[in-house]
CSV table of C-alpha atoms in Angstrom, one decimal:
chain,number,residue,atom,x,y,z
A,197,MET,CA,117.1,330.5,127.9
A,198,ARG,CA,117.1,330.8,124.0
A,199,ARG,CA,120.7,330.2,123.7
A,200,SER,CA,120.4,327.0,125.7
A,201,TYR,CA,117.5,325.8,123.6
A,202,ILE,CA,119.5,326.6,120.4
A,203,GLN,CA,122.6,324.7,121.8
A,204,ASN,CA,120.6,321.7,122.5
A,205,ARG,CA,118.9,321.6,119.0
A,206,ASN,CA,122.3,322.0,117.4
A,207,GLU,CA,123.9,319.2,119.6
A,208,GLU,CA,120.8,317.0,118.6
A,209,LYS,CA,121.4,317.6,115.0
A,210,THR,CA,125.1,316.8,115.4
A,211,LEU,CA,124.3,313.5,117.1
A,212,SER,CA,121.8,312.7,114.6
A,213,ARG,CA,124.2,313.3,111.6
A,214,ARG,CA,127.0,311.2,113.4
A,215,SER,CA,124.3,308.4,113.8
A,216,GLU,CA,123.5,308.5,110.2
A,217,GLU,CA,127.2,308.7,109.0
A,218,LYS,CA,127.8,305.5,111.4
A,219,ALA,CA,124.8,303.7,109.7
A,220,ARG,CA,125.8,304.4,106.3
A,221,ALA,CA,129.4,303.4,107.1
A,222,LEU,CA,128.2,300.0,108.3
A,223,GLU,CA,126.1,299.5,105.3
A,224,ARG,CA,129.1,300.0,103.2
A,225,LEU,CA,131.1,297.5,105.2
A,226,VAL,CA,128.2,295.0,104.9
A,227,ALA,CA,128.3,295.3,101.1
A,228,ALA,CA,132.0,294.9,101.2
A,229,TYR,CA,131.9,291.6,103.3
A,230,ARG,CA,128.9,290.4,101.3
A,231,ALA,CA,130.9,290.7,98.1
A,232,ARG,CA,133.7,288.9,99.9
A,233,ASP,CA,131.4,286.1,101.0
A,234,ARG,CA,130.3,285.3,97.4
A,235,VAL,CA,133.4,282.7,97.6
A,236,LEU,CA,131.1,280.6,100.0
A,237,CYS,CA,128.8,279.9,96.9
A,238,ALA,CA,131.7,278.5,94.7
A,239,GLY,CA,130.6,274.8,94.9
A,240,LEU,CA,127.0,275.8,93.7
A,241,ALA,CA,125.8,276.1,90.0
A,242,PRO,CA,125.8,279.7,89.0
A,243,GLU,CA,122.1,279.8,89.1
A,244,ASP,CA,122.0,278.5,92.5
A,245,ALA,CA,124.7,280.9,93.8
A,246,GLU,CA,122.8,283.7,92.2
A,247,ALA,CA,119.7,282.6,93.9
A,248,VAL,CA,121.5,282.5,97.4
A,249,GLU,CA,122.8,285.9,97.1
A,250,ARG,CA,119.6,287.6,95.7
A,251,ARG,CA,117.5,285.9,98.6
A,252,GLY,CA,120.0,287.2,101.3
A,253,ALA,CA,120.5,290.5,99.7
A,254,GLU,CA,117.8,292.6,101.9
A,255,VAL,CA,119.6,291.6,105.1
A,256,ALA,CA,121.1,294.7,106.5
A,257,ARG,CA,120.7,296.7,103.3
A,258,ARG,CA,119.5,299.4,105.7
A,259,VAL,CA,121.0,299.9,109.1
A,260,ARG,CA,119.8,302.2,111.8
A,261,TYR,CA,122.3,303.3,114.6
A,262,VAL,CA,121.7,304.5,118.0
A,263,ALA,CA,124.8,305.5,120.4
A,264,ALA,CA,122.6,304.2,123.2
A,265,ALA,CA,119.1,302.6,123.9
A,266,GLU,CA,117.3,300.7,126.6
A,267,ARG,CA,116.7,297.8,124.2
A,268,LEU,CA,116.6,297.5,120.4
A,269,MET,CA,113.7,295.3,119.8
A,270,PRO,CA,111.2,297.8,121.2
A,271,LEU,CA,112.7,300.4,118.6
A,272,ALA,CA,112.2,297.8,115.9
A,273,ARG,CA,108.4,296.9,117.2
A,274,ALA,CA,107.9,300.8,117.1
A,275,ALA,CA,109.0,301.1,113.8
A,276,ILE,CA,107.0,298.3,112.3
A,277,LEU,CA,103.9,299.4,114.2
A,278,GLU,CA,104.3,302.9,112.8
A,279,ALA,CA,104.6,301.6,109.3
A,280,ASP,CA,101.5,299.5,109.7
A,281,ARG,CA,99.4,302.5,110.9
A,282,ALA,CA,100.5,304.3,107.9
A,283,GLY,CA,99.4,301.5,105.8
A,284,ARG,CA,102.9,300.2,104.7
A,285,VAL,CA,104.8,296.9,105.2
A,286,PHE,CA,108.0,297.7,106.9
A,287,PRO,CA,110.8,296.4,104.7
A,288,SER,CA,112.4,293.2,105.5
A,289,GLY,CA,116.1,293.2,106.7
A,290,VAL,CA,116.5,296.4,108.4
A,291,ALA,CA,119.0,296.1,111.3
A,292,TRP,CA,119.3,298.3,114.4
A,293,TRP,CA,122.9,298.7,115.9
A,294,ALA,CA,123.5,300.3,119.2
A,295,GLY,CA,126.8,301.2,120.8
A,296,ARG,CA,125.5,300.2,124.3
A,297,LEU,CA,122.2,299.1,126.0
A,298,ARG,CA,121.0,300.0,129.3
A,299,GLY,CA,118.3,297.3,129.9
A,300,ALA,CA,119.3,294.4,127.6
A,301,LYS,CA,117.4,291.3,128.2
A,302,GLY,CA,118.0,287.7,127.0
A,303,ARG,CA,116.0,284.6,127.4
A,304,MET,CA,113.3,284.5,130.2
A,305,ASP,CA,114.0,288.2,130.9
A,306,ARG,CA,117.5,287.6,132.1
A,307,ALA,CA,119.6,290.7,132.4
A,308,TRP,CA,122.3,291.0,129.6
A,309,TRP,CA,125.3,293.4,130.6
A,310,ALA,CA,125.7,295.5,127.5
A,311,PRO,CA,128.3,298.4,128.2
A,312,ARG,CA,130.3,300.3,125.2
A,313,GLY,CA,132.5,297.9,123.4
A,314,GLY,CA,130.1,295.2,122.7
A,315,ILE,CA,128.2,294.4,119.5
A,316,TYR,CA,124.3,294.8,119.8
A,317,LEU,CA,122.2,294.2,117.1
A,318,CYS,CA,118.5,293.5,116.1
A,319,LEU,CA,117.4,292.5,112.8
A,320,ALA,CA,113.7,292.6,111.4
A,321,LEU,CA,112.8,290.0,108.9
A,322,VAL,CA,109.5,289.4,107.1
A,323,PRO,CA,109.7,285.6,107.2
A,324,ARG,CA,109.4,284.1,103.8
A,325,LEU,CA,110.1,280.6,104.9
A,326,LEU,CA,107.2,278.3,105.6
A,327,ALA,CA,106.0,278.9,109.4
A,328,GLU,CA,107.0,275.4,110.2
A,329,HIS,CA,110.7,276.5,109.4
A,330,TRP,CA,110.8,279.8,111.1
A,331,GLY,CA,112.9,278.6,113.6
A,332,LEU,CA,115.8,278.1,111.2
A,333,TYR,CA,116.2,281.8,111.1
A,334,GLY,CA,117.5,281.9,114.6
A,335,LEU,CA,119.5,278.7,114.3
A,336,GLY,CA,121.1,280.1,111.0
A,337,MET,CA,121.9,283.6,112.9
A,338,GLY,CA,123.9,281.5,115.4
A,339,VAL,CA,125.6,279.7,112.6
A,340,ALA,CA,126.6,283.0,111.1
A,341,VAL,CA,128.1,284.5,114.4
A,342,CYS,CA,129.9,281.3,115.1
A,343,GLU,CA,131.4,280.9,111.6
A,344,VAL,CA,132.7,284.6,111.6
A,345,LEU,CA,134.2,284.4,115.0
A,346,ARG,CA,136.1,281.1,113.9
A,347,GLU,CA,137.4,282.9,110.7
A,348,TRP,CA,138.5,285.8,113.0
A,349,GLY,CA,140.5,283.3,114.9
A,350,VAL,CA,138.2,282.4,118.0
A,351,PRO,CA,137.2,278.9,118.6
A,352,ALA,CA,133.5,279.5,119.1
A,353,ARG,CA,131.0,276.8,119.4
A,354,ILE,CA,127.2,276.9,119.8
A,355,ARG,CA,125.1,275.5,122.7
A,356,TRP,CA,121.6,274.7,121.6
A,357,VAL,CA,119.7,276.9,120.5
A,358,ASN,CA,122.0,279.7,120.0
A,359,ASP,CA,124.4,280.6,122.8
A,360,ILE,CA,127.9,281.2,121.5
A,361,LEU,CA,130.5,279.7,123.7
A,362,VAL,CA,134.2,280.2,123.6
A,363,GLY,CA,136.1,278.0,126.0
A,364,GLY,CA,133.1,276.8,127.7
A,365,ARG,CA,131.9,280.6,128.6
A,366,LYS,CA,129.2,282.3,127.2
A,367,ALA,CA,130.5,285.1,124.7
A,368,ALA,CA,127.3,285.9,122.8
A,369,GLY,CA,123.5,285.2,123.1
A,370,LEU,CA,120.7,285.4,120.4
A,371,LEU,CA,117.1,285.9,121.1
A,372,ALA,CA,114.1,285.7,118.7
A,373,GLU,CA,110.7,287.3,119.0
A,374,GLY,CA,107.7,287.5,116.8
A,375,LEU,CA,105.5,290.5,115.9
A,376,THR,CA,102.2,290.5,113.9
A,377,ALA,CA,101.3,293.9,112.5
A,378,PRO,CA,97.8,294.5,113.6
A,379,GLY,CA,96.4,296.3,110.6
A,380,SER,CA,98.0,294.2,107.8
A,381,GLY,CA,98.4,291.0,109.7
A,382,GLN,CA,101.9,290.8,108.4
A,383,PRO,CA,104.2,288.7,110.7
A,384,TYR,CA,107.9,289.7,111.4
A,385,LEU,CA,110.6,288.0,113.2
A,386,LEU,CA,112.9,290.0,115.1
A,387,LEU,CA,116.4,288.5,115.8
A,388,GLY,CA,118.6,290.2,118.6
A,389,LEU,CA,122.3,289.7,119.2
A,390,GLY,CA,124.5,290.6,122.0
A,391,LEU,CA,128.1,289.8,121.7
A,392,ASN,CA,130.8,290.6,124.4
A,393,VAL,CA,133.6,291.9,122.5
A,394,ASN,CA,136.0,294.4,124.5
A,395,ALA,CA,134.8,293.9,128.0
A,396,ARG,CA,137.4,293.1,130.5
A,397,ARG,CA,135.2,292.4,133.5
A,398,PHE,CA,131.9,291.3,134.0
A,399,PRO,CA,129.3,291.7,137.1
A,400,PRO,CA,129.1,289.1,139.7
A,401,GLU,CA,126.0,287.8,138.5
A,402,ALA,CA,127.2,286.8,135.1
A,403,PRO,CA,129.8,284.2,136.2
A,404,GLU,CA,129.7,282.4,132.9
A,405,ALA,CA,130.3,285.2,130.6
A,406,THR,CA,133.5,286.0,128.7
A,407,SER,CA,134.4,288.2,125.9
A,408,LEU,CA,136.5,288.1,123.0
A,409,ARG,CA,139.1,290.6,124.6
A,410,ARG,CA,139.5,288.4,127.6
A,411,VAL,CA,139.9,285.3,125.4
A,412,THR,CA,142.4,286.7,123.0
A,413,GLY,CA,144.1,289.3,124.9
A,414,ARG,CA,143.8,292.1,122.3
A,415,ARG,CA,141.1,294.9,121.5
A,416,TRP,CA,138.6,294.1,118.7
A,417,PRO,CA,137.3,296.5,116.0
A,418,ILE,CA,133.6,296.8,116.5
A,419,ALA,CA,132.1,297.9,113.2
A,420,PRO,CA,133.9,295.5,110.9
A,421,LEU,CA,133.2,292.5,113.0
A,422,ALA,CA,129.5,293.6,113.3
A,423,ALA,CA,129.3,294.3,109.5
A,424,HIS,CA,130.8,290.8,108.8
A,425,ILE,CA,128.2,289.1,111.0
A,426,LEU,CA,125.4,290.8,109.1
A,427,ALA,CA,126.7,289.9,105.8
A,428,ARG,CA,127.1,286.2,106.6
A,429,ALA,CA,123.7,286.4,108.2
A,430,GLY,CA,122.3,287.4,104.9
A,431,HIS,CA,124.3,284.6,103.3
A,432,VAL,CA,122.6,282.1,105.8
A,433,VAL,CA,119.2,283.4,105.1
A,434,GLY,CA,119.9,283.2,101.2
A,435,LEU,CA,120.8,279.4,102.0
A,436,LEU,CA,117.7,278.8,103.9
A,437,HIS,CA,115.3,280.0,101.3
A,438,HIS,CA,117.1,278.2,98.5
A,439,TRP,CA,117.0,275.1,100.5
A,440,GLU,CA,113.3,275.4,101.0
A,441,ALA,CA,112.7,276.0,97.5
A,442,GLY,CA,114.2,272.8,96.7
A,443,TRP,CA,112.4,271.1,99.6
A,444,LEU,CA,109.1,272.3,98.2
A,445,LEU,CA,109.9,271.3,94.8
A,446,GLU,CA,111.4,267.8,95.3
A,447,GLY,CA,109.5,267.0,98.6
A,448,PRO,CA,111.1,266.3,102.0
A,449,GLU,CA,112.3,262.8,101.1
A,450,ALA,CA,114.1,263.8,98.0
A,451,ALA,CA,115.3,267.4,99.0
A,452,PRO,CA,119.0,267.7,99.9
A,453,ALA,CA,120.3,268.2,103.4
A,454,ASN,CA,119.5,271.6,105.0
A,455,PRO,CA,123.1,273.3,104.7
A,456,VAL,CA,122.6,275.4,107.5
A,457,VAL,CA,121.4,272.7,109.9
A,458,ARG,CA,124.7,270.8,108.5
A,459,ALA,CA,126.9,273.6,109.4
A,460,TRP,CA,125.2,274.0,113.0
A,461,ARG,CA,125.8,270.4,113.5
A,462,GLY,CA,129.5,270.9,112.8
A,463,LEU,CA,129.6,274.0,115.2
A,464,SER,CA,127.7,272.3,118.1
A,465,ASP,CA,129.1,272.1,121.5
A,466,THR,CA,125.9,270.3,122.5
A,467,LEU,CA,125.4,267.1,120.6
A,468,GLY,CA,126.7,263.9,122.2
A,469,ARG,CA,126.3,265.7,125.6
A,470,ARG,CA,124.0,264.8,128.7
A,471,VAL,CA,121.9,268.0,129.3
A,472,VAL,CA,119.2,269.4,131.3
A,473,TYR,CA,116.2,270.8,129.2
A,474,GLY,CA,113.3,273.2,129.5
A,475,LEU,CA,111.9,276.5,128.7
A,476,ASP,CA,114.0,277.7,131.5
A,477,ALA,CA,116.6,275.0,132.1
A,478,GLU,CA,118.3,276.9,134.9
A,479,ARG,CA,115.3,277.6,137.3
A,480,ALA,CA,112.8,275.1,135.8
A,481,PRO,CA,114.4,272.2,134.3
A,482,GLU,CA,111.9,269.8,132.8
A,483,GLY,CA,114.2,266.5,132.4
A,484,THR,CA,117.6,265.2,131.4
A,485,GLY,CA,118.8,263.4,128.3
A,486,LEU,CA,121.4,262.8,125.8
A,487,ALA,CA,121.7,265.3,123.0
A,488,ARG,CA,121.5,263.0,120.0
A,489,ASP,CA,121.0,265.2,116.8
A,490,VAL,CA,119.3,268.4,115.5
A,491,ALA,CA,116.4,267.9,113.3
A,492,GLU,CA,116.2,269.7,109.9
A,493,ASP,CA,113.8,272.3,111.4
A,494,GLY,CA,116.2,272.9,114.1
A,495,ALA,CA,114.5,270.8,116.9
A,496,LEU,CA,116.8,269.1,119.5
A,497,LEU,CA,116.5,265.4,119.5
A,498,LEU,CA,117.1,263.9,122.9
A,499,ARG,CA,117.4,260.4,124.2
A,500,LEU,CA,115.8,260.4,127.8
A,501,GLU,CA,117.1,258.2,130.5
A,502,ASP,CA,114.4,255.6,130.0
A,503,GLY,CA,115.3,255.4,126.2
A,504,VAL,CA,112.5,257.6,125.0
A,505,GLU,CA,113.1,259.8,122.0
A,506,LEU,CA,111.9,263.4,122.5
A,507,ARG,CA,111.9,266.4,120.2
A,508,VAL,CA,112.6,269.7,121.9
A,509,GLU,CA,111.4,272.5,119.7
A,510,THR,CA,111.7,275.5,122.1
A,511,GLY,CA,113.7,276.1,125.2
A,512,GLU,CA,117.4,275.8,126.2
A,513,VAL,CA,119.6,273.3,127.5
A,514,ARG,CA,122.4,273.1,130.2
A,515,TYR,CA,125.1,270.7,130.4
A,516,LEU,CA,125.5,267.9,133.0
A,517,GLY,CA,129.2,267.3,133.6
A,518,PRO,CA,132.1,267.7,131.2
A,519,ALA,CA,132.0,267.2,127.5
């Protein structure tokens, strides 16, 4: 009995050490991609480029790795609540990374098949934008994922709000949830990502799904791709904060266009298409319309069948007919 206990404890210590090593290795990769992404600020004035980098630097500065978990968002919630009970504000930008998930969920509690060989991340942010702009964090995360995949040679596009499609099939999904710490009253945003990377098959209940391996026919490196996505997410967060600073200084009418929304438009698979919309567009559609544009705060602008213009601030869409 004693030997078994000691053996189990040694195995736990080994697993903990390996998890710590993987987390630190991913942090180093994120830092390397962040340095490489500085070229994205080449068109900005030096002081603006410095502000973007500084405002996004907190993203994934610290990473926590688990080989397997039920879901990541409960782990993030538990860590935030533990800090709150101790009278601390949990640091913004911490990322959780899992090798696989046993009970992953997407929107409307839909199951997400998350075996080993995918990228599963959760990012905890203290929102520093105005509350009316919080939806831009999720929109920006979709931009980060889509941009990185395209730079890695995959023609990804975004279905509003943040489904990542490749060849019309879903390769990644993003989920945003809010949390307010009961003691401090500090709000947090949790941004979850599930990206199908090396899966070669999917269960029958996921007929729309695809993976990078199925699209390209080759195996993909997990850690470098995850690091690049997190680094780009930091860049996007920096852009959003810098844009809002100008928006507040100059006013909504005089401020320059939101660069993240502009990027989303260029990556969109939705604009110009007839769609079904609703909180649950699959099981409880609320109507149909033409996806005309996306607003500066990320809301989808629809023109309904009777010509009425509608803002859809939350929910999802599904397409009616081909592009």
